[in-house]
PDB file of C-alpha atoms in Angstrom:
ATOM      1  CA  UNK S   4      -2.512 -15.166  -9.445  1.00  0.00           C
ATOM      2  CA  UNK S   5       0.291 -13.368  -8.147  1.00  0.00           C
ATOM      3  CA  UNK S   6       0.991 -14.419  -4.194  1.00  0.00           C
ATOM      4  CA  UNK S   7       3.123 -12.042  -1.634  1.00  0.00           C
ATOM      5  CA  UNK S   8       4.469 -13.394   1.317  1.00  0.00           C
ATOM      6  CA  UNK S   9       6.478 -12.019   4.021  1.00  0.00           C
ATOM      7  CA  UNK S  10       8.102 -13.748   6.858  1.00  0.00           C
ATOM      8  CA  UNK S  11       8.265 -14.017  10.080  1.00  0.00           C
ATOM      9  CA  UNK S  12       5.057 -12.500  11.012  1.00  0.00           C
ATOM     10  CA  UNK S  13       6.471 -10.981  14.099  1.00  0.00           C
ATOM     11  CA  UNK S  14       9.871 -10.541  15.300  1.00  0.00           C
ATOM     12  CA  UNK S  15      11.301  -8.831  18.601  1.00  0.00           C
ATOM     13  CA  UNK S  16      15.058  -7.893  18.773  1.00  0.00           C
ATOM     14  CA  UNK S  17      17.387  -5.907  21.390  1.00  0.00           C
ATOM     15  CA  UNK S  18      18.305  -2.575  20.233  1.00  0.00           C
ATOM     16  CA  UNK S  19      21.851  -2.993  17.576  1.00  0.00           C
ATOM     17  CA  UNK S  20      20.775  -6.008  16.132  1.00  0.00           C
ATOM     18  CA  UNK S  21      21.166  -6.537  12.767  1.00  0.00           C
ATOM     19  CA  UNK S  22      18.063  -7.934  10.484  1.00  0.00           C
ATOM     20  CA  UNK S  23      16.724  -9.358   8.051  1.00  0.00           C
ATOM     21  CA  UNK S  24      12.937  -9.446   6.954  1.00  0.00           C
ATOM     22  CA  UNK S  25      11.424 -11.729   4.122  1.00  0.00           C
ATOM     23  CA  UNK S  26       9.009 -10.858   0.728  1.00  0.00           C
ATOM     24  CA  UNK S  27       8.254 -13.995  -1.192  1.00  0.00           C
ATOM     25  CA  UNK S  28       6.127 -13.878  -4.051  1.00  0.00           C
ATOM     26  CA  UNK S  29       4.787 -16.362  -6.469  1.00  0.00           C
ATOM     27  CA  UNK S  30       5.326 -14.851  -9.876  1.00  0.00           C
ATOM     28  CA  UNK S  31       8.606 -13.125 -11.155  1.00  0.00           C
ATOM     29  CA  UNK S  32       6.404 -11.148 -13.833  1.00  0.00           C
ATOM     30  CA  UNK S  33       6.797  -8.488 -11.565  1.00  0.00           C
ATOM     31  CA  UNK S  34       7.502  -4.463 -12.523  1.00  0.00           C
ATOM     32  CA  UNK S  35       9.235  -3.503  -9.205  1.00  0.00           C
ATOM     33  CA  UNK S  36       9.033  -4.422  -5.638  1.00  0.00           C
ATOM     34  CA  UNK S  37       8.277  -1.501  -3.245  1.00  0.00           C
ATOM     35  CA  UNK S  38       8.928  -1.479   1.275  1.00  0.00           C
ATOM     36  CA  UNK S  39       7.045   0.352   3.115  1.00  0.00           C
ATOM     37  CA  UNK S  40       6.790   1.084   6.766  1.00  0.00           C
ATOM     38  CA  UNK S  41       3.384   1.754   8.766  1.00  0.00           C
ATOM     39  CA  UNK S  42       3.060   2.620  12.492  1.00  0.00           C
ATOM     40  CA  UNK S  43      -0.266   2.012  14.539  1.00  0.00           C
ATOM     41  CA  UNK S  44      -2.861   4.146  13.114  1.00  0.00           C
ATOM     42  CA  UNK S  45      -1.022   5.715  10.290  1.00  0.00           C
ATOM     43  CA  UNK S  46      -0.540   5.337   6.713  1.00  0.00           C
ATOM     44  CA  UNK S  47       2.207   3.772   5.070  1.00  0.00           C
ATOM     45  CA  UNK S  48       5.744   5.481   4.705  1.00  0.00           C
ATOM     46  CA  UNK S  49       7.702   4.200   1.531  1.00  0.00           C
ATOM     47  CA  UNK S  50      10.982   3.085   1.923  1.00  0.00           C
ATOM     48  CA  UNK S  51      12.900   1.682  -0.784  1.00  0.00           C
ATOM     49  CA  UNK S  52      11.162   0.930  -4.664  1.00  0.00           C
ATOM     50  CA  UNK S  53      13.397  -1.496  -6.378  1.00  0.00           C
ATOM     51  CA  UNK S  54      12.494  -1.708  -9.756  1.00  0.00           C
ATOM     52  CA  UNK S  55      12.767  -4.960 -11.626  1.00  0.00           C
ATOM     53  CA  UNK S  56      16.262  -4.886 -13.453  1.00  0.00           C
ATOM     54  CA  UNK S  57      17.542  -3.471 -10.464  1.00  0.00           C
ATOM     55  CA  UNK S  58      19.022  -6.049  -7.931  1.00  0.00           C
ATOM     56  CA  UNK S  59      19.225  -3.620  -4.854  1.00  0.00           C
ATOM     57  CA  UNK S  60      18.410  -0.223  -3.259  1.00  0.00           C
ATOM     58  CA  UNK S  61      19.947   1.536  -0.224  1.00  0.00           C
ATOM     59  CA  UNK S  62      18.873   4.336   2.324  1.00  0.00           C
ATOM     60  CA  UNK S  63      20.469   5.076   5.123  1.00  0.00           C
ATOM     61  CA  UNK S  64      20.907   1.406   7.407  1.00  0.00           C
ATOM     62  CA  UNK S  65      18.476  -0.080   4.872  1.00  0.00           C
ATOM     63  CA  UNK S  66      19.142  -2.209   2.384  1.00  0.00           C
ATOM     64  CA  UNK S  67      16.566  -3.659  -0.201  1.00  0.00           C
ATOM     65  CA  UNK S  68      17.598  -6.716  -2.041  1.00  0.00           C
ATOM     66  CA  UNK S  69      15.896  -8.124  -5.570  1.00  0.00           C
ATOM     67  CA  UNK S  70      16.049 -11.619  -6.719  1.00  0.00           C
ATOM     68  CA  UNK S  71      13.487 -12.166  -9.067  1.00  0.00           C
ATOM     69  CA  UNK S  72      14.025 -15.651 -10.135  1.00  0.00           C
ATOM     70  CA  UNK S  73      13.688 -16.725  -7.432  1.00  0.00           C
ATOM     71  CA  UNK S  74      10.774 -14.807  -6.339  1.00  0.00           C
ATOM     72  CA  UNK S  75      12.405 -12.742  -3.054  1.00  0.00           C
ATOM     73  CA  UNK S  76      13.345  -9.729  -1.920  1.00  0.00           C
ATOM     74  CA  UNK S  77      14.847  -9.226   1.524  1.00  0.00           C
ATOM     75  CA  UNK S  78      15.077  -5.694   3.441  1.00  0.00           C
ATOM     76  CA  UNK S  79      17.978  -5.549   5.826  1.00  0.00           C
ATOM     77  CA  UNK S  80      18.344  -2.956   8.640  1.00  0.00           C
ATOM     78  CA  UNK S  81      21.488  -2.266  10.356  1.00  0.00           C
ATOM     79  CA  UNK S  82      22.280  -1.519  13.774  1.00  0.00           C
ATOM     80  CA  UNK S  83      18.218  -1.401  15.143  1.00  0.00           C
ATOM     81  CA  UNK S  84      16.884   0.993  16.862  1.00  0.00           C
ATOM     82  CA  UNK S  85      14.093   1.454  19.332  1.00  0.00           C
ATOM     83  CA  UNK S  86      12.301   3.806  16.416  1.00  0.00           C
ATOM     84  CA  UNK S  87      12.509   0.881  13.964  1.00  0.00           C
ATOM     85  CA  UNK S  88       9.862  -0.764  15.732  1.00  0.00           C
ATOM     86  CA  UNK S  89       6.737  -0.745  13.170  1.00  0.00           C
ATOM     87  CA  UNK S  90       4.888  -3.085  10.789  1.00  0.00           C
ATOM     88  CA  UNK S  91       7.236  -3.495   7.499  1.00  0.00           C
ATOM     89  CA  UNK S  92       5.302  -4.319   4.260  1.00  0.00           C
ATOM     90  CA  UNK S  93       6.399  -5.499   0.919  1.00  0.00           C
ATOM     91  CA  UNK S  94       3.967  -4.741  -2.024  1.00  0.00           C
ATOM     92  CA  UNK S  95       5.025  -6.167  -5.968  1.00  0.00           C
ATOM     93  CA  UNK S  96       4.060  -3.998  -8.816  1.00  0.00           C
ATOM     94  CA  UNK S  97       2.340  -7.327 -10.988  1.00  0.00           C
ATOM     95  CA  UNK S  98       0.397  -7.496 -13.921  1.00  0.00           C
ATOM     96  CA  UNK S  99      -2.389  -5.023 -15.200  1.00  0.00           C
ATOM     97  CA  UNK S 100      -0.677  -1.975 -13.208  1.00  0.00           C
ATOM     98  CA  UNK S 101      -1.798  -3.762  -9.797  1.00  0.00           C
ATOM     99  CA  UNK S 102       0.065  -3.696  -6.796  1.00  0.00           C
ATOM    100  CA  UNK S 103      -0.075  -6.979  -4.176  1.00  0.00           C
ATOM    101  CA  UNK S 104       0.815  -6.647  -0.427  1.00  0.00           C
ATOM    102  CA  UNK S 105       2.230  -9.206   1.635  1.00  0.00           C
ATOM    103  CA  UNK S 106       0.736  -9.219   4.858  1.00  0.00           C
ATOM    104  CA  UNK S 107       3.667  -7.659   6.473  1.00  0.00           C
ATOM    105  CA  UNK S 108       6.348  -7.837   9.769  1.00  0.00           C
ATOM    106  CA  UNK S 109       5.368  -6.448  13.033  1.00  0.00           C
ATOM    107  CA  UNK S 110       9.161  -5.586  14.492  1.00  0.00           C
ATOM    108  CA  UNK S 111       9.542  -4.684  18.002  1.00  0.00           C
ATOM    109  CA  UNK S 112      12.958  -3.194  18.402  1.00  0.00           C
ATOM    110  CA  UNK S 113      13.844  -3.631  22.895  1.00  0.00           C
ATOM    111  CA  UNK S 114      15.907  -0.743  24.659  1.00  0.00           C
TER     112      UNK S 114
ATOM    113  CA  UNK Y  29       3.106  20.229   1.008  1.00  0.00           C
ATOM    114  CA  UNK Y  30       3.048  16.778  -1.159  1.00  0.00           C
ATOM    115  CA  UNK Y  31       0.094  14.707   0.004  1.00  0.00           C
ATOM    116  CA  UNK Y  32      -2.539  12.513  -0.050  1.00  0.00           C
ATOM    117  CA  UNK Y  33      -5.242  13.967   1.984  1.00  0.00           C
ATOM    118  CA  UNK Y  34      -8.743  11.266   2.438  1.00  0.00           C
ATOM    119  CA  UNK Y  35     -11.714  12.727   4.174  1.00  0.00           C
ATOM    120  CA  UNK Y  36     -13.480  11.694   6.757  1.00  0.00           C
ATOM    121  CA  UNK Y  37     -11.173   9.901   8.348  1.00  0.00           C
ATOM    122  CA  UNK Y  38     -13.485   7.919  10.477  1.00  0.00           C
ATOM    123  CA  UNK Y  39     -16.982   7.371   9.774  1.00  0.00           C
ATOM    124  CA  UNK Y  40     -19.410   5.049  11.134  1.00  0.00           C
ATOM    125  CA  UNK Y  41     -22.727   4.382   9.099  1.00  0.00           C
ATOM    126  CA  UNK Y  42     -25.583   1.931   8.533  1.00  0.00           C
ATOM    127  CA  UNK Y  43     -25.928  -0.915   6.193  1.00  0.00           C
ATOM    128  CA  UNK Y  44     -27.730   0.752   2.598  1.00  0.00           C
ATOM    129  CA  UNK Y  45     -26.969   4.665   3.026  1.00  0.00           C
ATOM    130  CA  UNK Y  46     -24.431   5.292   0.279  1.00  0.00           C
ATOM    131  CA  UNK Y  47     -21.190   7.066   0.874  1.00  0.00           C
ATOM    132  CA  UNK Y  48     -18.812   8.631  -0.675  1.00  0.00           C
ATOM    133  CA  UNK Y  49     -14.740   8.616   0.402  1.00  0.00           C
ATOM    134  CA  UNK Y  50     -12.529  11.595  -1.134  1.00  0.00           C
ATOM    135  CA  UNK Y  51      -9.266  11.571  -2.016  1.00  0.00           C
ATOM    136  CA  UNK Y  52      -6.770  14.343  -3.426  1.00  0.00           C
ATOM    137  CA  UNK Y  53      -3.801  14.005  -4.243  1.00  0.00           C
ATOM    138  CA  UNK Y  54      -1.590  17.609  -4.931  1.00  0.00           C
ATOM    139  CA  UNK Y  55       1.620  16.188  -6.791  1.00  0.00           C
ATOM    140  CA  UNK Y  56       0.295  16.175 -10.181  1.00  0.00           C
ATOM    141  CA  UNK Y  57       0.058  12.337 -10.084  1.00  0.00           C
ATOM    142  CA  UNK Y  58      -1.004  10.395 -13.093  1.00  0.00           C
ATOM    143  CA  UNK Y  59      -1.482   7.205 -10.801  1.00  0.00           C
ATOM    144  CA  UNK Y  60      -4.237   6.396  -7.750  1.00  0.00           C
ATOM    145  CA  UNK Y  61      -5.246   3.536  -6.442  1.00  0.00           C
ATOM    146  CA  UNK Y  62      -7.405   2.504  -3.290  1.00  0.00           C
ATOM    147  CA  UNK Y  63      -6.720  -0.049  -1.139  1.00  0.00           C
ATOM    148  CA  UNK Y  64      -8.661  -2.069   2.110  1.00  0.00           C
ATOM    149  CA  UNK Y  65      -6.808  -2.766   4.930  1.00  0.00           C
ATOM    150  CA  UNK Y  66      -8.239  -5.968   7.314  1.00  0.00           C
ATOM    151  CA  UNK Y  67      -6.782  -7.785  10.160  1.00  0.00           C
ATOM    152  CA  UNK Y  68      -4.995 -10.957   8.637  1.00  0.00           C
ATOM    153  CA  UNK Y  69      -5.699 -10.197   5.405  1.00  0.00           C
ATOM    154  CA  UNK Y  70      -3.242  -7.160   4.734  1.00  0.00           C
ATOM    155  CA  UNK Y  71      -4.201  -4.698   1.963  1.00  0.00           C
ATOM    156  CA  UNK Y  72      -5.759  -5.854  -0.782  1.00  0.00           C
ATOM    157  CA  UNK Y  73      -6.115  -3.381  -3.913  1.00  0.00           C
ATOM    158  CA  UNK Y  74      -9.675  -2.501  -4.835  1.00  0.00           C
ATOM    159  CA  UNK Y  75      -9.634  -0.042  -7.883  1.00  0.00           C
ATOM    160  CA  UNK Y  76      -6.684   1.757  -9.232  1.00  0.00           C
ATOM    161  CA  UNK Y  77      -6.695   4.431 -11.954  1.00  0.00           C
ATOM    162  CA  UNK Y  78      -3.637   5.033 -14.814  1.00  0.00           C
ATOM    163  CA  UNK Y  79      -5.183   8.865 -15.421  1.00  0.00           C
ATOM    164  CA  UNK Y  80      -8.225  10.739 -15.828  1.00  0.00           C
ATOM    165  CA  UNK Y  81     -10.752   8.835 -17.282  1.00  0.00           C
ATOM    166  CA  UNK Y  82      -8.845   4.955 -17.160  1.00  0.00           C
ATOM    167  CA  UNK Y  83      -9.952   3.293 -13.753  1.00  0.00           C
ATOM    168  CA  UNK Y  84      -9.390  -0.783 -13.602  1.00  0.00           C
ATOM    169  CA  UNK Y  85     -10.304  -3.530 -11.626  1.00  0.00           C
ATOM    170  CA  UNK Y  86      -8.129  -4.515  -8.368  1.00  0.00           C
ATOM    171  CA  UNK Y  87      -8.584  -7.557  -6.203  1.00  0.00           C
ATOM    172  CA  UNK Y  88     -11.686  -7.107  -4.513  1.00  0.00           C
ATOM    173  CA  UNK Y  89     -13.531  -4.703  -6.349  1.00  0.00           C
ATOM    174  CA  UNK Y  90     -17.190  -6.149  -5.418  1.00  0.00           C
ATOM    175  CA  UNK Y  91     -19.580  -3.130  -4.333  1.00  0.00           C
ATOM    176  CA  UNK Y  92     -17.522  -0.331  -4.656  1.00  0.00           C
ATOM    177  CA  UNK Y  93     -17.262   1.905  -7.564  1.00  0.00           C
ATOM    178  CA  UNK Y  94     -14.903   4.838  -8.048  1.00  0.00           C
ATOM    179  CA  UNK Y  95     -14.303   7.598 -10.792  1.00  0.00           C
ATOM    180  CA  UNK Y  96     -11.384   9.984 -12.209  1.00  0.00           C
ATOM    181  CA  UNK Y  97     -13.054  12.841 -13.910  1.00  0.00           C
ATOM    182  CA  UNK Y  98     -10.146  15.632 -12.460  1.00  0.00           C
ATOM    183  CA  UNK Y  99      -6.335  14.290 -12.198  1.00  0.00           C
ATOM    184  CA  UNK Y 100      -6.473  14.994  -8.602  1.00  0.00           C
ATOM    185  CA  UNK Y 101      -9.348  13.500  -7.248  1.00  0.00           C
ATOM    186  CA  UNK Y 102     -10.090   9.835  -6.743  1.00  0.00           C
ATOM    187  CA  UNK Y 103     -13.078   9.380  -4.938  1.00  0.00           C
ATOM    188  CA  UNK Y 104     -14.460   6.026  -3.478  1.00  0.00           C
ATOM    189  CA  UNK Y 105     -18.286   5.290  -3.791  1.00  0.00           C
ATOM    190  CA  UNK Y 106     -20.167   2.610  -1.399  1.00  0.00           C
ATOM    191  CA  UNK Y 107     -23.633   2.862  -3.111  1.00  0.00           C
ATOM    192  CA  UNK Y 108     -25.027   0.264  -0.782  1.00  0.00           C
ATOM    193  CA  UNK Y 109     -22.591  -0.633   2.388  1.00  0.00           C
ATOM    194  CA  UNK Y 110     -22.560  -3.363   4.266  1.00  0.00           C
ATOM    195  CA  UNK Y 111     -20.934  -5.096   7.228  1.00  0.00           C
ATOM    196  CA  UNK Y 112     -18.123  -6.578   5.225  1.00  0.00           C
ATOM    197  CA  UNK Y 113     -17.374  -3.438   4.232  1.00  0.00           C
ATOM    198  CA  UNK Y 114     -16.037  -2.093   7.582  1.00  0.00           C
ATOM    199  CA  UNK Y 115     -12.734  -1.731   7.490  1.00  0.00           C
ATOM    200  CA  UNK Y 116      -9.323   0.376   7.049  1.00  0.00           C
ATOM    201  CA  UNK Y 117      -9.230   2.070   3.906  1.00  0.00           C
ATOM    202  CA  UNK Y 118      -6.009   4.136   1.994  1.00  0.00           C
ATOM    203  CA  UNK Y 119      -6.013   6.175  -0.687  1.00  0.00           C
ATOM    204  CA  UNK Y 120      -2.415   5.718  -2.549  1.00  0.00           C
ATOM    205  CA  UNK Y 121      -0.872   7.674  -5.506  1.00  0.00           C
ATOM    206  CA  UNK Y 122       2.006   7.819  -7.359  1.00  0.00           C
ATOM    207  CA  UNK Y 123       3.663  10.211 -10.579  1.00  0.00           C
ATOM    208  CA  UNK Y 124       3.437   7.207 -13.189  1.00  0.00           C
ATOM    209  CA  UNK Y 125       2.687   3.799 -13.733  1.00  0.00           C
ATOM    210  CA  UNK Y 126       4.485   3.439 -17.017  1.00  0.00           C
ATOM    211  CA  UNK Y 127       7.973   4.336 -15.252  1.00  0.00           C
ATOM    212  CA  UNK Y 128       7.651   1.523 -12.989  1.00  0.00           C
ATOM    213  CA  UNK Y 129      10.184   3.222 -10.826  1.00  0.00           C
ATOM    214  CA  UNK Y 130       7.999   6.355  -8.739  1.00  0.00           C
ATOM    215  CA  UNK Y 131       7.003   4.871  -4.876  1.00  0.00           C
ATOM    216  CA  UNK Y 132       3.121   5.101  -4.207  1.00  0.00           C
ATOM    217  CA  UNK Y 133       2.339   7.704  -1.810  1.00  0.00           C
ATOM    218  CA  UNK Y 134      -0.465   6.949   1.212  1.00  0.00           C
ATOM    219  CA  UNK Y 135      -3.185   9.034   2.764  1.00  0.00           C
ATOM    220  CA  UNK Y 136      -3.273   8.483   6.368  1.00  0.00           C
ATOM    221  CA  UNK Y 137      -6.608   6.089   6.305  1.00  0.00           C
ATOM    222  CA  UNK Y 138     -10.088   6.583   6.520  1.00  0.00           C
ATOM    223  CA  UNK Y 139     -11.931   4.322   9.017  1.00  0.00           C
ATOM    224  CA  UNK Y 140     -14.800   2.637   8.001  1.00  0.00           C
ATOM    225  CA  UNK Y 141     -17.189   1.144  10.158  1.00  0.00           C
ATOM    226  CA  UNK Y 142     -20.672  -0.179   8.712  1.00  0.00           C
ATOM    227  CA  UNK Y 143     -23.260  -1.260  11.670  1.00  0.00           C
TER     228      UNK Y 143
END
């Protein structure tokens, strides 16, 4: 049974940091690897979709990496900002057309 | 506008009275899925749909039931809620499954709470 992790479960930076959040996940039978971000009491925003031959996507200061050998995906974000602060998701695209979520990042960008 | 749109978006209830979530999606998408959101836990997939008429299994299906009769709609049926059932729930959607490469799009959340 396919397993998402994401780690840490909570991070706090100052403001123009650079960083990197975690996606782990237990089987590489994957179709693509999506990022989302969700802020209290709203839905989730997609970020980057990375699908599975593809080894990274960019947007902006985010970067999306793919290695699915080894079972992780990384999302980077350059140069934080205050608005960054948020809950950031991974979810894998597995078997059967499901989709798994990792429990997520809570980031807390500091002024 | 492209969206998801769920209604209600909060409802509280009592254990046995069935109830039915709506979602709509207006981007022609073949793809819907809904999801459960609980503190700890994350989201956890419930029922998804490929296109009208093909709904399948997700993670934690138990007591729920759902049906795609019109491309558009995907609602979610409690026929007999119960406490465990209270939670955070999204509607997601997105243009195809079989491209593996279209993002899933999110209603903003319908909360659930069963007393």
């Amino acid at each position: 049974k396919q397993e998402v992790t994401q780690i840490p479960a909570a991070l706090s930076v100052p403001e123009g940091e650079n960083l990197v959040l975690n996606c782990s996940f237990t089987d590489s039978a994957i179709y693509n690897l999506q990022w989302f971000r969700q802020d209290p009491g709203k839905g989730l925003t997609s970020l980057l979709l990375i699908q599975s031959s593809q080894r990274e996507q960019t947007s902006g200061r985010l970067n999306a990496s793919l290695d699915k050998s080894s079972g992780r995906s990384t999302l980077y974000i350059a140069a934080s900002q205050p608005g960054d602060s948020a809950t950031y998701l991974c979810a894998v695209g597995s078997g059967g057309f499901k989709t798994i979520f990792g429990a997520g990042t809570r980031l807390f960008v500091k002024a | 506008e492209a969206q998801v749109t769920q209604n209600p978006r909060y409802l509280i209830t009592v254990t046995g009275k069935k109830l039915t979530v709506t979602c709509s999606q207006n981007m022609n998408h073949e793809y819907m899925s809904w999801y459960r959101q609980d503190p700890g836990l994350g989201l956890r997939q419930i029922y998804y749909s490929m296109n009208v008429e093909v709904t399948d299994k997700g993670d934690v299906p138990e007591g729920y039931k759902v049906s795609r009769k019109e491309k558009r709609n995907f609602p979610l049926i409690l026929e007999s809620p119960s406490p465990n059932q209270t939670s955070l729930y999204f509607c997601a959607s997105s243009l195809s499954v079989e491209g593996a490469n279209q993002p899933q799009h999110f209603g903003d959340g319908t909360r659930l709470s069963i007393l």
